[in-house]
Amino acid sequence: MGAGALHIIRNRRHELQGLCCVEVKVYPLFSAFAGSANAFALSVEITPCNSDPCVLVTGEPVTVDIMFTATEDIRGGSASMQVVNGNVIRWLPPPNKTLCECLNPSCPIEEGGTHVYRHTLEIIDNIPSHEPEIRLELLNEQKSVFFCIQFPVQINAF
């Protein structure tokens, strides 16, 4: 684990609008567990992150690395990130790459295979600052969620 990065471990399941996510809590540990219906996480890393919850700064880049294992063959599609604040969901700008372009190794995603999804984004300045959470969803070709995590953050102005 690199300096200034924290890994996440499983905390509890969270259901919202029919989607099942794993809500996670940040701990300074190497291994982590989270998952969804068709994949489970081996580790989740947010960089930079030096506290619980992670303090993100508007205008600054944040990288999310998720190592996961698929429980079935998946045809990769896309990813989405949202800021969840109570019942309000705000969509973050989508990655400018396909899901497969963000995976190492790239697609196909095969049952039992281990992949790392990496996405770097800049935190936009119009995110509500009262106890928001970030939700990241990985979607298959049919736009169905096969993996989802959600974690608390604190957002500070630049």
Short mmCIF file of C-alpha atoms in Angstrom, two decimals:
data_model
loop_
_atom_site.label_atom_id
_atom_site.label_comp_id
_atom_site.label_asym_id
_atom_site.label_seq_id
_atom_site.Cartn_x
_atom_site.Cartn_y
_atom_site.Cartn_z
CA MET A 1 0.00 0.00 0.00
CA GLY A 2 1.39 3.41 -0.95
CA ALA A 3 1.73 6.35 1.39
CA GLY A 4 -1.30 8.59 1.38
CA ALA A 5 -3.63 5.78 0.37
CA LEU A 6 -6.09 3.81 2.43
CA HIS A 7 -7.73 0.53 1.68
CA ILE A 8 -11.34 -0.23 2.37
CA ILE A 9 -12.96 -3.25 3.98
CA ARG A 10 -16.53 -4.45 3.99
CA ASN A 11 -18.91 -2.82 6.43
CA ARG A 12 -22.54 -3.48 5.49
CA ARG A 13 -24.87 -3.91 2.54
CA HIS A 14 -26.82 -0.91 1.28
CA GLU A 15 -29.80 -1.04 -1.05
CA LEU A 16 -31.00 2.04 -2.91
CA GLN A 17 -33.36 2.18 -5.89
CA GLY A 18 -33.23 -1.59 -6.34
CA LEU A 19 -29.44 -1.73 -6.61
CA CYS A 20 -27.45 -3.63 -4.05
CA CYS A 21 -24.17 -2.03 -3.07
CA VAL A 22 -21.68 -2.86 -0.44
CA GLU A 23 -21.15 0.12 1.79
CA VAL A 24 -17.58 0.14 2.97
CA LYS A 25 -15.60 1.81 5.72
CA VAL A 26 -12.05 3.04 5.36
CA TYR A 27 -9.32 1.40 7.42
CA PRO A 28 -5.53 1.48 7.01
CA LEU A 29 -5.32 -2.21 6.11
CA PHE A 30 -3.85 -4.04 3.15
CA SER A 31 -6.66 -6.42 2.30
CA ALA A 32 -10.29 -5.51 1.84
CA PHE A 33 -13.54 -7.22 1.02
CA ALA A 34 -16.58 -5.82 -0.73
CA GLY A 35 -18.67 -7.06 -3.57
CA SER A 36 -21.88 -7.38 -5.49
CA ALA A 37 -23.80 -10.06 -7.31
CA ASN A 38 -21.26 -11.03 -9.98
CA ALA A 39 -17.90 -10.04 -8.48
CA PHE A 40 -16.24 -9.56 -5.12
CA ALA A 41 -13.52 -7.12 -4.15
CA LEU A 42 -10.12 -8.20 -2.96
CA SER A 43 -9.07 -4.61 -2.24
CA VAL A 44 -10.22 -1.04 -2.78
CA GLU A 45 -7.71 1.80 -2.62
CA ILE A 46 -8.36 5.54 -2.71
CA THR A 47 -5.42 7.87 -3.35
CA PRO A 48 -4.86 10.35 -1.78
CA CYS A 49 -6.53 9.37 1.47
CA ASN A 50 -4.97 9.94 4.87
CA SER A 51 -8.01 9.84 7.16
CA ASP A 52 -11.37 8.25 7.85
CA PRO A 53 -13.38 9.35 6.01
CA CYS A 54 -11.16 10.28 3.10
CA VAL A 55 -10.84 14.04 2.69
CA LEU A 56 -11.13 14.93 -0.99
CA VAL A 57 -10.37 18.42 -2.31
CA THR A 58 -12.34 20.00 -5.15
CA GLY A 59 -10.25 20.43 -8.26
CA GLU A 60 -7.72 17.80 -7.16
CA PRO A 61 -7.38 14.34 -8.75
CA VAL A 62 -8.49 11.23 -6.88
CA THR A 63 -7.65 7.70 -7.99
CA VAL A 64 -9.77 4.67 -7.13
CA ASP A 65 -8.23 1.21 -7.61
CA ILE A 66 -10.45 -1.85 -7.16
CA MET A 67 -9.06 -5.36 -7.35
CA PHE A 68 -11.89 -7.83 -7.88
CA THR A 69 -12.61 -11.39 -8.88
CA ALA A 70 -15.54 -12.20 -11.14
CA THR A 71 -17.92 -14.98 -10.12
CA GLU A 72 -19.10 -15.44 -13.72
CA ASP A 73 -18.04 -14.39 -17.22
CA ILE A 74 -18.89 -10.71 -17.78
CA ARG A 75 -18.88 -8.71 -20.99
CA GLY A 76 -17.45 -5.35 -19.90
CA GLY A 77 -19.42 -2.20 -20.58
CA SER A 78 -18.90 0.99 -18.61
CA ALA A 79 -18.59 2.52 -15.15
CA SER A 80 -20.45 5.24 -13.31
CA MET A 81 -19.70 7.27 -10.20
CA GLN A 82 -22.19 9.19 -8.14
CA VAL A 83 -22.20 11.31 -5.03
CA VAL A 84 -24.94 10.15 -2.67
CA ASN A 85 -26.14 12.56 0.00
CA GLY A 86 -29.19 11.14 1.74
CA ASN A 87 -31.76 10.58 -1.02
CA VAL A 88 -30.02 12.97 -3.42
CA ILE A 89 -27.82 11.40 -6.09
CA ARG A 90 -25.49 13.55 -8.18
CA TRP A 91 -23.74 11.93 -11.14
CA LEU A 92 -20.03 12.59 -11.55
CA PRO A 93 -18.59 13.01 -15.05
CA PRO A 94 -18.25 9.54 -16.62
CA PRO A 95 -14.82 8.10 -17.35
CA ASN A 96 -13.62 8.98 -20.85
CA LYS A 97 -12.60 5.35 -21.30
CA THR A 98 -14.58 2.14 -21.56
CA LEU A 99 -14.60 -0.28 -18.64
CA CYS A 100 -12.22 -2.58 -20.51
CA GLU A 101 -9.72 0.27 -21.06
CA CYS A 102 -9.62 0.84 -17.28
CA LEU A 103 -9.03 -2.84 -16.44
CA ASN A 104 -5.73 -4.62 -15.95
CA PRO A 105 -5.74 -7.17 -17.43
CA SER A 106 -8.25 -5.89 -19.96
CA CYS A 107 -11.40 -7.72 -21.04
CA PRO A 108 -12.68 -10.36 -21.25
CA ILE A 109 -13.70 -10.61 -17.61
CA GLU A 110 -13.76 -14.33 -16.94
CA GLU A 111 -15.16 -16.28 -14.02
CA GLY A 112 -12.43 -16.64 -11.39
CA GLY A 113 -10.25 -14.02 -13.07
CA THR A 114 -8.75 -11.19 -11.02
CA HIS A 115 -8.76 -7.65 -12.45
CA VAL A 116 -7.83 -4.18 -11.24
CA TYR A 117 -10.16 -1.33 -12.21
CA ARG A 118 -8.42 2.07 -12.02
CA HIS A 119 -10.12 5.43 -12.50
CA THR A 120 -8.78 8.90 -11.80
CA LEU A 121 -11.20 11.79 -11.58
CA GLU A 122 -11.24 15.38 -10.45
CA ILE A 123 -13.70 16.25 -7.70
CA ILE A 124 -16.14 18.84 -9.04
CA ASP A 125 -16.92 21.91 -6.97
CA ASN A 126 -20.70 21.65 -6.74
CA ILE A 127 -20.88 18.52 -4.60
CA PRO A 128 -22.88 18.85 -1.38
CA SER A 129 -20.50 18.73 1.55
CA HIS A 130 -22.77 17.31 4.26
CA GLU A 131 -21.66 13.70 4.79
CA PRO A 132 -21.59 12.63 1.14
CA GLU A 133 -20.73 9.15 -0.02
CA ILE A 134 -19.19 8.10 -3.32
CA ARG A 135 -20.78 5.20 -5.18
CA LEU A 136 -18.90 3.46 -7.98
CA GLU A 137 -20.71 0.98 -10.21
CA LEU A 138 -19.24 -1.30 -12.85
CA LEU A 139 -21.71 -2.20 -15.58
CA ASN A 140 -21.80 -5.00 -18.12
CA GLU A 141 -22.57 -4.63 -21.83
CA GLN A 142 -26.32 -4.56 -21.11
CA LYS A 143 -25.80 -1.64 -18.63
CA SER A 144 -26.63 -3.87 -15.64
CA VAL A 145 -24.57 -3.33 -12.49
CA PHE A 146 -22.30 -6.29 -11.73
CA PHE A 147 -20.20 -4.62 -9.03
CA CYS A 148 -20.91 -1.71 -6.71
CA ILE A 149 -19.21 -0.06 -3.73
CA GLN A 150 -20.15 2.99 -1.70
CA PHE A 151 -17.94 4.79 0.81
CA PRO A 152 -18.10 7.99 2.92
CA VAL A 153 -15.95 11.00 2.09
CA GLN A 154 -15.45 14.56 3.22
CA ILE A 155 -15.13 17.18 0.49
CA ASN A 156 -13.19 20.38 1.09
CA ALA A 157 -13.03 23.41 -1.20
CA PHE A 158 -9.71 24.06 -2.92
#
